Tab-separated table of C-alpha atoms in Angstrom:
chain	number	residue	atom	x	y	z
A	125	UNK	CA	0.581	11.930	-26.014
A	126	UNK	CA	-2.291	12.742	-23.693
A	127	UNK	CA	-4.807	9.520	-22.310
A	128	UNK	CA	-8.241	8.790	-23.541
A	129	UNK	CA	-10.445	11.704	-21.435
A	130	UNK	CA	-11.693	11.041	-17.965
A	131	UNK	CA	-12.729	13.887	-15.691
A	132	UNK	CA	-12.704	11.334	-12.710
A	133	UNK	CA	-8.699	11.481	-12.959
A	134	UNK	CA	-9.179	15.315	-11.886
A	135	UNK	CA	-10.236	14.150	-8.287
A	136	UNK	CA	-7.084	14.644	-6.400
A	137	UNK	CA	-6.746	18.715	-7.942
A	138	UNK	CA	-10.234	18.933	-6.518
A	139	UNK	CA	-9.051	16.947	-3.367
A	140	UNK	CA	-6.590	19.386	-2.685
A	141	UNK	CA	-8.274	22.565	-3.307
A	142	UNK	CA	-11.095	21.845	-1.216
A	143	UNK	CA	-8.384	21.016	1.513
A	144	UNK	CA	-6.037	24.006	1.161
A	145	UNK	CA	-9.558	26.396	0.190
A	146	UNK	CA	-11.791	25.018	2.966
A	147	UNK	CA	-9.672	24.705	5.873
A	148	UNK	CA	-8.146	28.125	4.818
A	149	UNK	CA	-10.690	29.851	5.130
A	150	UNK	CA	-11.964	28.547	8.444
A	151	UNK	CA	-8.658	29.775	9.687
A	152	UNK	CA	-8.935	33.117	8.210
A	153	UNK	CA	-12.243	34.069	8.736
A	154	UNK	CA	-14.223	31.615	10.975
A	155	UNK	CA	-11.224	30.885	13.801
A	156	UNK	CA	-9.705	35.066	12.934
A	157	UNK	CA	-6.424	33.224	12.643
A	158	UNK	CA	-3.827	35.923	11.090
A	159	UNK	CA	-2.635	35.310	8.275
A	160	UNK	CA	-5.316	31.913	8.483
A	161	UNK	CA	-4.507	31.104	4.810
A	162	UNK	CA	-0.748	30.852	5.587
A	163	UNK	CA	-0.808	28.408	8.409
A	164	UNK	CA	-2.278	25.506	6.900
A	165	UNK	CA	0.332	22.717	5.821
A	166	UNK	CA	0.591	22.963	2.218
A	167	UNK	CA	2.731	20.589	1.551
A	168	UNK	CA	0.100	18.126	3.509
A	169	UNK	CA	-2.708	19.295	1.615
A	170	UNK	CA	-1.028	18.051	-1.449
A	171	UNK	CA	0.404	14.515	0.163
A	172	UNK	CA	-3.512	14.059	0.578
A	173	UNK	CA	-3.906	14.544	-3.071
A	174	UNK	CA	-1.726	12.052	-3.911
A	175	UNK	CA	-3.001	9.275	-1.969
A	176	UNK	CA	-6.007	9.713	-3.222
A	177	UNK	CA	-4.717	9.335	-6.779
A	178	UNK	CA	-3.048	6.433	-5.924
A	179	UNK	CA	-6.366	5.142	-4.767
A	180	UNK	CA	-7.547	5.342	-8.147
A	181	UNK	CA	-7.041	3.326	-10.943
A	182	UNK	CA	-6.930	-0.161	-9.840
A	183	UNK	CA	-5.485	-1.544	-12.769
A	184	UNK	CA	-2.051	-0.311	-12.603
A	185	UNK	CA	-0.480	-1.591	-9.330
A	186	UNK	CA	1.429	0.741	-6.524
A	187	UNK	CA	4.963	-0.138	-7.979
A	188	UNK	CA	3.878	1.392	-11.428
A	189	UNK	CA	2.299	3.848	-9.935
A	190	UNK	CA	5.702	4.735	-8.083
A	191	UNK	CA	7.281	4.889	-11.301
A	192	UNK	CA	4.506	6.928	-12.791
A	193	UNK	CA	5.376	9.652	-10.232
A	194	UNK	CA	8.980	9.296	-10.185
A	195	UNK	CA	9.082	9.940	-14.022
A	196	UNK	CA	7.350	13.298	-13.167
A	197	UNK	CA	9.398	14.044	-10.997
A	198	UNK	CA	13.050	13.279	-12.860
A	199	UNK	CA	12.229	16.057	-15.906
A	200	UNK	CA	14.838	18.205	-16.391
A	201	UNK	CA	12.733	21.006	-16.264
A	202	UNK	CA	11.924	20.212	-12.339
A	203	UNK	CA	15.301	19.646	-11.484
A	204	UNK	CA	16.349	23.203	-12.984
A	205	UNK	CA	13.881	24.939	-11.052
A	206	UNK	CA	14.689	23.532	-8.189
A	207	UNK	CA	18.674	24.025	-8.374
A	208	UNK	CA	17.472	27.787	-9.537
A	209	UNK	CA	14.768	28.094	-6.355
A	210	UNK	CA	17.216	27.413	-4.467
A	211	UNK	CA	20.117	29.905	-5.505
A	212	UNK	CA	18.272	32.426	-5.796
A	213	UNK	CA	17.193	32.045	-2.164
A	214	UNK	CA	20.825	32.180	-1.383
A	215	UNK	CA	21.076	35.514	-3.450
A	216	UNK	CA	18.362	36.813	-1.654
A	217	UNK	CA	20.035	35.970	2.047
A	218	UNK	CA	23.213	37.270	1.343
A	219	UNK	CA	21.990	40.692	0.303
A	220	UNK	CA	19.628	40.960	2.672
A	221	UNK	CA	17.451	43.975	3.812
A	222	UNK	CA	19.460	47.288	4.241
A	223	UNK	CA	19.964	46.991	0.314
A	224	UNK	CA	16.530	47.089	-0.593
A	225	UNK	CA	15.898	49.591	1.923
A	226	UNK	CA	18.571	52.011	0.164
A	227	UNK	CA	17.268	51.937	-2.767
A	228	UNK	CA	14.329	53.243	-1.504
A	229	UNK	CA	15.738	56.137	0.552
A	230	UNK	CA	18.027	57.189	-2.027
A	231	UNK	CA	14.832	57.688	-4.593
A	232	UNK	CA	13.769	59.211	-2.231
A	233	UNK	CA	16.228	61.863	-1.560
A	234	UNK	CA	16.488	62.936	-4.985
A	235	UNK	CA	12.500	63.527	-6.129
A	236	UNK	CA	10.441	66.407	-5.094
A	237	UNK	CA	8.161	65.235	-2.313
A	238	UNK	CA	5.240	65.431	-4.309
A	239	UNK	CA	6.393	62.854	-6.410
A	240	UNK	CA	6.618	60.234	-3.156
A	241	UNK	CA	4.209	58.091	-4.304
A	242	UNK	CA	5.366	57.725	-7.466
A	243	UNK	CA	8.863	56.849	-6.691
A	244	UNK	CA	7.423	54.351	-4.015
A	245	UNK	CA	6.092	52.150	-7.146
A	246	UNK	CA	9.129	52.308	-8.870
A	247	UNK	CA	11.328	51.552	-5.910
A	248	UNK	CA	8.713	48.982	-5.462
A	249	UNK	CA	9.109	47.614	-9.389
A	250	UNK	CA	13.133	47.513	-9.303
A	251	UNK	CA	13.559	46.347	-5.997
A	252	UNK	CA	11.090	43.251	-6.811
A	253	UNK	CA	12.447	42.598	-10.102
A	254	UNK	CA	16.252	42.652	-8.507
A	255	UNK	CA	15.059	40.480	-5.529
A	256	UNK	CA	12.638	38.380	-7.318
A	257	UNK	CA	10.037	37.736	-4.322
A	258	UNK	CA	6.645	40.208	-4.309
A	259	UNK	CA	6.032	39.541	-0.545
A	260	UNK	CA	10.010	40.592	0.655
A	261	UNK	CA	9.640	44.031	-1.339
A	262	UNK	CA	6.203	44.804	0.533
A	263	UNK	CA	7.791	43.993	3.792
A	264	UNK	CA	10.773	45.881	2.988
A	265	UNK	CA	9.117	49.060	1.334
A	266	UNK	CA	5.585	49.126	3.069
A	267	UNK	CA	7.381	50.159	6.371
A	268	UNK	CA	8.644	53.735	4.259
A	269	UNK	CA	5.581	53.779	2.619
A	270	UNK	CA	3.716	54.375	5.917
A	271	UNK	CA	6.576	57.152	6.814
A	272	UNK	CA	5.968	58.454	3.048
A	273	UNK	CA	2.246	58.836	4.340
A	274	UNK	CA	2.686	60.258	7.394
A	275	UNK	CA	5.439	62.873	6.698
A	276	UNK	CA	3.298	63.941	3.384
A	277	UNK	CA	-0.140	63.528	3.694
A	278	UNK	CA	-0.666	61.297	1.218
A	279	UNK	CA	-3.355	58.583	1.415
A	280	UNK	CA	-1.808	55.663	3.448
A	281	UNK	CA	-3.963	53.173	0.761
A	282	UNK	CA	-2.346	54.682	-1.840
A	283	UNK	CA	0.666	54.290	-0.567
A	284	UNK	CA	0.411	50.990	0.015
A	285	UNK	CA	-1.374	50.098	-2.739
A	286	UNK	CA	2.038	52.014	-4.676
A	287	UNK	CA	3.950	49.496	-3.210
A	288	UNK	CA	1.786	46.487	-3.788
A	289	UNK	CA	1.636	47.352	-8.099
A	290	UNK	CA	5.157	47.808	-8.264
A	291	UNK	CA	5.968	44.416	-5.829
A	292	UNK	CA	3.892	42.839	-8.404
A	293	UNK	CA	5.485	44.012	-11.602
A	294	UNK	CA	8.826	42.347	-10.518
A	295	UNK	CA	7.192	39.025	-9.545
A	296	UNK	CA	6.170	38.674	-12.986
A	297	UNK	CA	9.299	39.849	-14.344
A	298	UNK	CA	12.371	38.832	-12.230
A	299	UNK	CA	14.700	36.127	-13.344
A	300	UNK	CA	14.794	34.947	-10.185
A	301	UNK	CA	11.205	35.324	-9.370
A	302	UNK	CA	9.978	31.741	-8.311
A	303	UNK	CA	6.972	32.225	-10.317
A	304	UNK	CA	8.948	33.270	-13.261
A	305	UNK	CA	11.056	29.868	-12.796
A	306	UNK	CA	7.864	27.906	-12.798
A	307	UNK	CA	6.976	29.107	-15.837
A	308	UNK	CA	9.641	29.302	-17.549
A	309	UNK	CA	10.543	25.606	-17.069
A	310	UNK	CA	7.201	24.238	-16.862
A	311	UNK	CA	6.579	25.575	-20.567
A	312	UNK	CA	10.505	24.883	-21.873
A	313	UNK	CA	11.538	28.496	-23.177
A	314	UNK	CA	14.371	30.659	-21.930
A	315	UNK	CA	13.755	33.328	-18.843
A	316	UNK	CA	14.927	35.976	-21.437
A	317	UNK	CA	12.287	34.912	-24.332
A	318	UNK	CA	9.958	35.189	-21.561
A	319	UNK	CA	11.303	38.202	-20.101
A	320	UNK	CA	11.232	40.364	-23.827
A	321	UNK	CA	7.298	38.553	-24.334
A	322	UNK	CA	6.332	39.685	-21.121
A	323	UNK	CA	7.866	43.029	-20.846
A	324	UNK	CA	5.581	44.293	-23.575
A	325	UNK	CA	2.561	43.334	-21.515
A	326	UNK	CA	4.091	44.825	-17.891
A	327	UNK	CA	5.548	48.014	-18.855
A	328	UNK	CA	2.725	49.600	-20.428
A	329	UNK	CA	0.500	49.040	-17.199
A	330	UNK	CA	3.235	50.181	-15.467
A	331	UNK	CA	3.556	53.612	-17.346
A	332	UNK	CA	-0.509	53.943	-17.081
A	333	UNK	CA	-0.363	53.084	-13.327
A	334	UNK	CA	2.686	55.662	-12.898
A	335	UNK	CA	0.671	58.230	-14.721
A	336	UNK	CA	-2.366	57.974	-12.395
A	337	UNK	CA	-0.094	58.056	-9.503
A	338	UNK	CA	1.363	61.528	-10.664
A	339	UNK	CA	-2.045	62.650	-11.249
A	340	UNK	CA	-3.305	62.097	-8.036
A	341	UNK	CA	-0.434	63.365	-6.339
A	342	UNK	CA	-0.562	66.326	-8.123
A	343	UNK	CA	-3.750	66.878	-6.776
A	344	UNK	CA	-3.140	66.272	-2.880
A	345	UNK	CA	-1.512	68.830	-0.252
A	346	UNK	CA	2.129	68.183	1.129
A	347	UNK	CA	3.376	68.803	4.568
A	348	UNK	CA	6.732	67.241	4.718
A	349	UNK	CA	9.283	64.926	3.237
A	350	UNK	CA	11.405	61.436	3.826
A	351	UNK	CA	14.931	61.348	4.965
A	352	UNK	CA	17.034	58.932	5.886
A	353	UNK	CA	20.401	57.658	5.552
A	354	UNK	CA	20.885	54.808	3.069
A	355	UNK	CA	24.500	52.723	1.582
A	356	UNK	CA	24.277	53.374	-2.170
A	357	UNK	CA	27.348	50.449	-2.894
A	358	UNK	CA	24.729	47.963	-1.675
A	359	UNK	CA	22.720	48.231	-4.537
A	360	UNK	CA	25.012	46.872	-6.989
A	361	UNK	CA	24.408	43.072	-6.773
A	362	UNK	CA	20.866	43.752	-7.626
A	363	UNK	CA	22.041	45.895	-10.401
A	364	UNK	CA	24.231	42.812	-11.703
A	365	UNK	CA	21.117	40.439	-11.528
A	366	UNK	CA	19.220	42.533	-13.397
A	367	UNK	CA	21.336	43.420	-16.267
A	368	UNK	CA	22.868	39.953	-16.732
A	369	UNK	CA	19.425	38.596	-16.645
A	370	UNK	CA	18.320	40.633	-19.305
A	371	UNK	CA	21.421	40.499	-21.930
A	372	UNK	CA	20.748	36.652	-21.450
A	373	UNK	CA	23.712	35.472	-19.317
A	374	UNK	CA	22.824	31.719	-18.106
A	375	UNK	CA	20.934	32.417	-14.177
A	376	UNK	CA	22.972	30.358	-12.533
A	377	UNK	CA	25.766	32.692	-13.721
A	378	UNK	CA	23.728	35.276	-12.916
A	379	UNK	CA	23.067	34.319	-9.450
A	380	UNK	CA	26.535	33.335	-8.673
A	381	UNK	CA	27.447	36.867	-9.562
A	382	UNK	CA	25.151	38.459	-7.366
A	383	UNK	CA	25.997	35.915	-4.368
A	384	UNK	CA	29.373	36.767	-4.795
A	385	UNK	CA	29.224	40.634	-5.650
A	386	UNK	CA	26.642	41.038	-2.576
A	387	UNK	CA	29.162	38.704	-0.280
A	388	UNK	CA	32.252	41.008	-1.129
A	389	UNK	CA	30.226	44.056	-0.483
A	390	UNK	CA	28.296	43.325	2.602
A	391	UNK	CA	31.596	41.913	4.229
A	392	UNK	CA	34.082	45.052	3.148
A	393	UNK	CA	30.848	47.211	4.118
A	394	UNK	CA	30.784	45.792	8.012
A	395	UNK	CA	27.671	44.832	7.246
A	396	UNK	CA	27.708	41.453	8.476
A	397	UNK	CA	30.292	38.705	9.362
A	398	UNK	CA	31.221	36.000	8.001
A	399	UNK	CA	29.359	33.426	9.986
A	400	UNK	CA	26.149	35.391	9.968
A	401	UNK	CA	26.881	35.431	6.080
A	402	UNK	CA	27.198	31.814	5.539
A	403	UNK	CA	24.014	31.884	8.224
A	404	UNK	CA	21.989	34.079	5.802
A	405	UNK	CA	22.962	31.945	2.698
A	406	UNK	CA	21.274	29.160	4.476
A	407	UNK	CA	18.334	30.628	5.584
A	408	UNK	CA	17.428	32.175	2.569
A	409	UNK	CA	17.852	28.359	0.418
A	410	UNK	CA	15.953	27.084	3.401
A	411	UNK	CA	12.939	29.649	2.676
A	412	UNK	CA	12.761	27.900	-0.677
A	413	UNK	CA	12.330	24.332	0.696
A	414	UNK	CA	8.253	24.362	0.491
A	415	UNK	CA	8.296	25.611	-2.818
A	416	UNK	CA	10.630	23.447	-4.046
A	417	UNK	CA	8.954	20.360	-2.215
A	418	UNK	CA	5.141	21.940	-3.844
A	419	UNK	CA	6.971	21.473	-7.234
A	420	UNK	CA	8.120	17.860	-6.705
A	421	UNK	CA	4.377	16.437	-5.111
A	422	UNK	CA	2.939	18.251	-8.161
A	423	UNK	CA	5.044	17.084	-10.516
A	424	UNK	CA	4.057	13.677	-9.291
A	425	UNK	CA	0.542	14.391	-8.569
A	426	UNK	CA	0.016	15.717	-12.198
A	427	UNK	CA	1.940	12.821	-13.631
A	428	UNK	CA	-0.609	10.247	-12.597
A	429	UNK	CA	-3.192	12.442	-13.532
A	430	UNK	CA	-2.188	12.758	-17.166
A	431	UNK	CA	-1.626	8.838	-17.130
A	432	UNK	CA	-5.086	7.917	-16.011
A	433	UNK	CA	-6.202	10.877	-18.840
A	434	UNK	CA	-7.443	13.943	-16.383
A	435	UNK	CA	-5.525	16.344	-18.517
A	436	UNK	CA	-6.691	15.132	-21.741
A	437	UNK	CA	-10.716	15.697	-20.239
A	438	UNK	CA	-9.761	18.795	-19.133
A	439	UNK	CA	-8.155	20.041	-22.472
A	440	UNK	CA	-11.156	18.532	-24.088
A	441	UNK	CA	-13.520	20.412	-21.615
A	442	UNK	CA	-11.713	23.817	-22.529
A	443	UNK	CA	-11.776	23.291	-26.500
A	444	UNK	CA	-15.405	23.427	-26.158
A	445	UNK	CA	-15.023	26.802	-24.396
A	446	UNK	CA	-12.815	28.629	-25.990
A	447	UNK	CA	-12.171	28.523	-29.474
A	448	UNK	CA	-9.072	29.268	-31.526
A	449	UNK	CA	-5.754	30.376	-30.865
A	450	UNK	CA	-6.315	33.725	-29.501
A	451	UNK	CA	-9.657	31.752	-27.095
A	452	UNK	CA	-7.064	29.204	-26.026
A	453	UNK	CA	-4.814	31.395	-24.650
A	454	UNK	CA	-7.371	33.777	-22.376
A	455	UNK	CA	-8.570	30.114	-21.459
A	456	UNK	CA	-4.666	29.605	-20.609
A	457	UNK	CA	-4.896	32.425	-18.374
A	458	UNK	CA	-8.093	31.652	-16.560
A	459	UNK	CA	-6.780	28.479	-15.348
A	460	UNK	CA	-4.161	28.980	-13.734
A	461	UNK	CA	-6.370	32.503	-12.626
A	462	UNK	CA	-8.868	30.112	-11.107
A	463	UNK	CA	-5.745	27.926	-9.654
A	464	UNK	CA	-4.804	31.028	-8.142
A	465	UNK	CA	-7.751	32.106	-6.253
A	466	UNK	CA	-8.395	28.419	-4.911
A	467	UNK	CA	-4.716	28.736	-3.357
A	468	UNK	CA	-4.005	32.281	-3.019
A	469	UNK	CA	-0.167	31.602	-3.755
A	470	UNK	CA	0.990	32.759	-7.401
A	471	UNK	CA	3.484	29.953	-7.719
A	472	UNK	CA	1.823	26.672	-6.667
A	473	UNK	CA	-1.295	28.271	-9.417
A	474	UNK	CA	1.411	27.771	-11.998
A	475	UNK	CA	3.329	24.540	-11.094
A	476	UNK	CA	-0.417	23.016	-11.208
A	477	UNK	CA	-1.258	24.347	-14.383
A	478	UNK	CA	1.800	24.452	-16.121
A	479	UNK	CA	1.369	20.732	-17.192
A	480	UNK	CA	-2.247	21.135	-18.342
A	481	UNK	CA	-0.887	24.833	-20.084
A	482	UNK	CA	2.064	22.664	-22.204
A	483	UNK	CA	-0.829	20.251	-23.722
A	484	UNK	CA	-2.779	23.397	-24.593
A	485	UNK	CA	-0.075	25.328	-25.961
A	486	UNK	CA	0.841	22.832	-28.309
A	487	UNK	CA	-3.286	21.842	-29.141
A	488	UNK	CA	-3.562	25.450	-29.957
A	489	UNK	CA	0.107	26.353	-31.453
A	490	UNK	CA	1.358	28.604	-28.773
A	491	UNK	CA	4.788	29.208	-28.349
A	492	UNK	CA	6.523	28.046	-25.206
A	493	UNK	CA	7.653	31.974	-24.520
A	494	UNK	CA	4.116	33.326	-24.831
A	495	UNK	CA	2.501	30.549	-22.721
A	496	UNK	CA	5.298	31.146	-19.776
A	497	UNK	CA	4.309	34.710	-20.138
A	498	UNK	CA	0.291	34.480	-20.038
A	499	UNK	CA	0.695	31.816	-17.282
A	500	UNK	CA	3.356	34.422	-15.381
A	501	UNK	CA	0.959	37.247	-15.811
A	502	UNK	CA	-2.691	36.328	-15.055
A	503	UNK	CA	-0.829	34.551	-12.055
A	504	UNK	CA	-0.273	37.572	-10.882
A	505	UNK	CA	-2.987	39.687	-12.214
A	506	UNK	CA	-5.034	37.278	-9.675
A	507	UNK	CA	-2.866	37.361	-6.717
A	508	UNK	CA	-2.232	41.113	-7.029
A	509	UNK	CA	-5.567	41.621	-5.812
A	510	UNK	CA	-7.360	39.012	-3.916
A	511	UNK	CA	-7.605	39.891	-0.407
A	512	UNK	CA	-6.281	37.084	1.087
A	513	UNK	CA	-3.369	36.775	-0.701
A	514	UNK	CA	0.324	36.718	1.383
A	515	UNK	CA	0.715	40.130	-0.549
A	516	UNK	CA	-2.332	42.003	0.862
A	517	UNK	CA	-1.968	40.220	4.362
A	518	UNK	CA	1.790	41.190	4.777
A	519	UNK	CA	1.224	44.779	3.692
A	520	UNK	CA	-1.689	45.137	6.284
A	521	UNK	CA	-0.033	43.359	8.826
A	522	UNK	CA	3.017	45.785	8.238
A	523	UNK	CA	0.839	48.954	8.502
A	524	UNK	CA	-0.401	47.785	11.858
A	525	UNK	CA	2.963	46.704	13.497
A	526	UNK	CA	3.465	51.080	12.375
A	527	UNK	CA	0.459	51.757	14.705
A	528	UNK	CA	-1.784	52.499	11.891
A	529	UNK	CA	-5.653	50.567	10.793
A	530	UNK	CA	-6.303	49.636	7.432
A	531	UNK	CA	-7.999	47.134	5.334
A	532	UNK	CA	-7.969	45.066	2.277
A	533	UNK	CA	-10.635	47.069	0.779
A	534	UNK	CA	-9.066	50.210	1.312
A	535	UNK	CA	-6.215	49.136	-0.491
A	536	UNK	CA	-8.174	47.349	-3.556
A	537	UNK	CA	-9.463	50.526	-4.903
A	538	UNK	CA	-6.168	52.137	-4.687
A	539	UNK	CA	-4.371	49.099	-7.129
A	540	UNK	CA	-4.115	50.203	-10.501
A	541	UNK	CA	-1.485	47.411	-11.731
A	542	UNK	CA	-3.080	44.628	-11.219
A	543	UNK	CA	-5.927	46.066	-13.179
A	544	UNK	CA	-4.300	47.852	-15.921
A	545	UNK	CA	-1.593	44.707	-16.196
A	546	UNK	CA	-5.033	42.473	-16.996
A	547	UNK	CA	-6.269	44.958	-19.557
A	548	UNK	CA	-2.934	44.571	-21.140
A	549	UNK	CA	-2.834	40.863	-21.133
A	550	UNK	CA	-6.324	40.800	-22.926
A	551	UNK	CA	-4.768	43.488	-25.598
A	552	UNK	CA	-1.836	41.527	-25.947
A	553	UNK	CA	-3.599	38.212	-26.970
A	554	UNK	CA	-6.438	39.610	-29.026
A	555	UNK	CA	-5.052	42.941	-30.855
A	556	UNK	CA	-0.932	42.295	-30.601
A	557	UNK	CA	-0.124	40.206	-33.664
A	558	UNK	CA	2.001	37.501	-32.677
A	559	UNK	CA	5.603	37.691	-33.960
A	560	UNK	CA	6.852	34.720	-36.324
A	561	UNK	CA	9.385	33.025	-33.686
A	562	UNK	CA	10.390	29.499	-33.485
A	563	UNK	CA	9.840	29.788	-29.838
């Protein structure tokens, strides 16, 4: 049950955003620090936001205040994601980057060039929804989108930007997407409830944004083609992932599969030994570590908040907005939109708002499975396209390390998912009816 309102116990969300916004962009744009938004300590930001909600509230002492947090922090739901952060992260080490890359080139060496593009963004959406990380497919794919450019004549934006919708479609669909995690077990439902609600928002935009591809390629002059050699047996783990995650196998099954399938392959493949194996398994959990440690400090940040009754103004606040089921859930989706311009990272957007999102869902009678989804998508409807975003700054930064200029805004223009995934959202909440499920 939420606390009497008071906005005052929203201080430390403020706290932080002004700390993670303000300092990032001096580093971006005032000091020309690359990648400015990335350097700054997260994880600080947010230890700053919790002593200042420990500051507040005088009348319950530091010990209860300790056991506030640590109640937040012991929910099953945060201990899940966490155990599932950090396999996937394994998954994703073991099978490391020669897979995704021959995916890629074997697309590639079966589609007429003029069709490049177009098999860039679906390269892009499999490879993402198999890997489960947005920012690894664009530094795995942007590299042979530049060669895609080069050897064809195609637009280098558009190439990019190819690579950026589809990078994006998997991070809001992968089972082992972090932000899919977050939302999954911030809102209580089942990644394949989530997955079947949310598919019926993605692959629509997808099919547009594929469409528009073709048409503009179909329109631009060729000179050449891609070719390179590629290990087709690699692919399989990802294959695995993606089918057991969709027929509803449990994802720690799931992941263990791929672990092992990718382990046996990449060993009888003399791809790698076994101590740079185990190596990779380690480094890929340890490239989880900040987002599981953003998970816990928020789980404990947003515990005290909801004592002291910050979540209970806020819902209060949005009520008066937006009215109604269908008005509840496009507020839904702004938050954790708004969270996700203030810290340009998809998944902190929606561990912060996935607390405030569960007392709205349930004010407003939305199920668990279509609040994971609107949280998953709008998250990255947001992130596909602000310019500061890891996404746009790795893909840039890629296309120079090629010996090539561009910038954020000659990509924007070029990214049709983002845009056509938020027109679906908005169709999906106010023309879809909803279906009668218990979840």
């Amino acid at each position: 049950m939420l606390k009497k309102g008071n906005p005052i116990a929203l201080l430390p969300i403020g706290v932080f955003l002004v700390l993670y916004l303000g300092m990032g962009i001096v580093f971006e744009y005032v000091l020309k620090i690359p990648m400015g938004f990335y350097n700054i300590p997260i994880v600080i930001a947010f230890l700053a936001a919790i002593l200042v909600a420990c500051i507040q509230n005088r009348k319950v002492s530091f010990d209860e205040k300790l056991g506030i947090m640590a109640k937040g922090m012991a929910d099953k739901n945060i201990i899940t994601m966490l155990l599932i952060f950090m396999a996937a992260g394994t998954f994703v080490g073991v099978v490391g980057r020669s897979s995704a890359e021959s995916v890629a080139y074997f697309m590639l060496s079966l589609i007429p060039a003029k069709f490049s593009v177009a098999v860039l963004f679906v390269v892009a959406c499999f490879v993402s929804t198999a890997m489960g990380t947005s920012v690894g497919t664009i530094t795995l794919i942007t590299p042979i989108a530049v060669a895609v450019s080069t050897a064809s004549g195609f637009s280098l934006p558009l190439c990019v930007a190819s690579v950026m919708g589809g990078a994006m479609f998997g991070d809001n669909l992968s089972f082992i997407s972090d932000t899919t995690i977050a939302a999954c077990n911030g809102q209580g439902c089942a990644m394949k409830d989530k997955f079947r609600e949310n598919f019926g928002i993605a692959l629509p935009a997808a099919l547009v944004t594929l469409v528009l591809i073709l048409v503009l390629s179909l329109n631009t002059e060729l000179s050449g083609a891609v070719v390179k050699d590629y290990h087709l047996i690699q692919i399989i783990p990802y294959v695995l992932v993606l089918i057991g995650g969709i027929i509803g196998i449990n994802v720690f099954v799931v992941l263990l599969v791929g672990i092992v399938s990718g382990s046996i392959i990449m060993l009888a493949a003399g791809q790698i030994t076994m101590v740079d194996l185990i190596g990779n398994m380690g480094s890929g959990a340890a490239g989880m570590f900040e987002t599981s440690m953003v998970a816990i400090l928020v789980s404990a940040m947003c515990a005290l908040i909801r004592e002291y009754g910050g979540f209970a103004a806020l819902l209060s606040a949005i009520k008066k907005v937006f009215k109604g089921k269908k008005g509840g859930q496009l507020g839904m989706g702004l938050l954790v939109g708004t969270m996700d311009i203030a810290t340009a990272n998809n998944t902190v957007a929606i561990v912060m708002a996935n607390p405030i999102a569960a007392e709205m869902a349930k004010e407003y009678g939305v199920t668990p499975r279509k609040a994971a989804s609107i949280l998953d998508t709008f998250s990255c409807v947001f992130q596909g396209i602000i310019p500061y975003g890891a996404q746009m700054l790795v893909a840039i930064s890629a296309v120079h390390e090629m010996g090539f200029e561009i910038s954020a805004f000659d990509v924007i223009p070029n990214l049709f998912y983002p845009g056509l995934l938020l027109i679906s959202s908005l169709i999906f909440i106010f023309l879809i009816p909803e279906k009668k499920r218990s979840n």
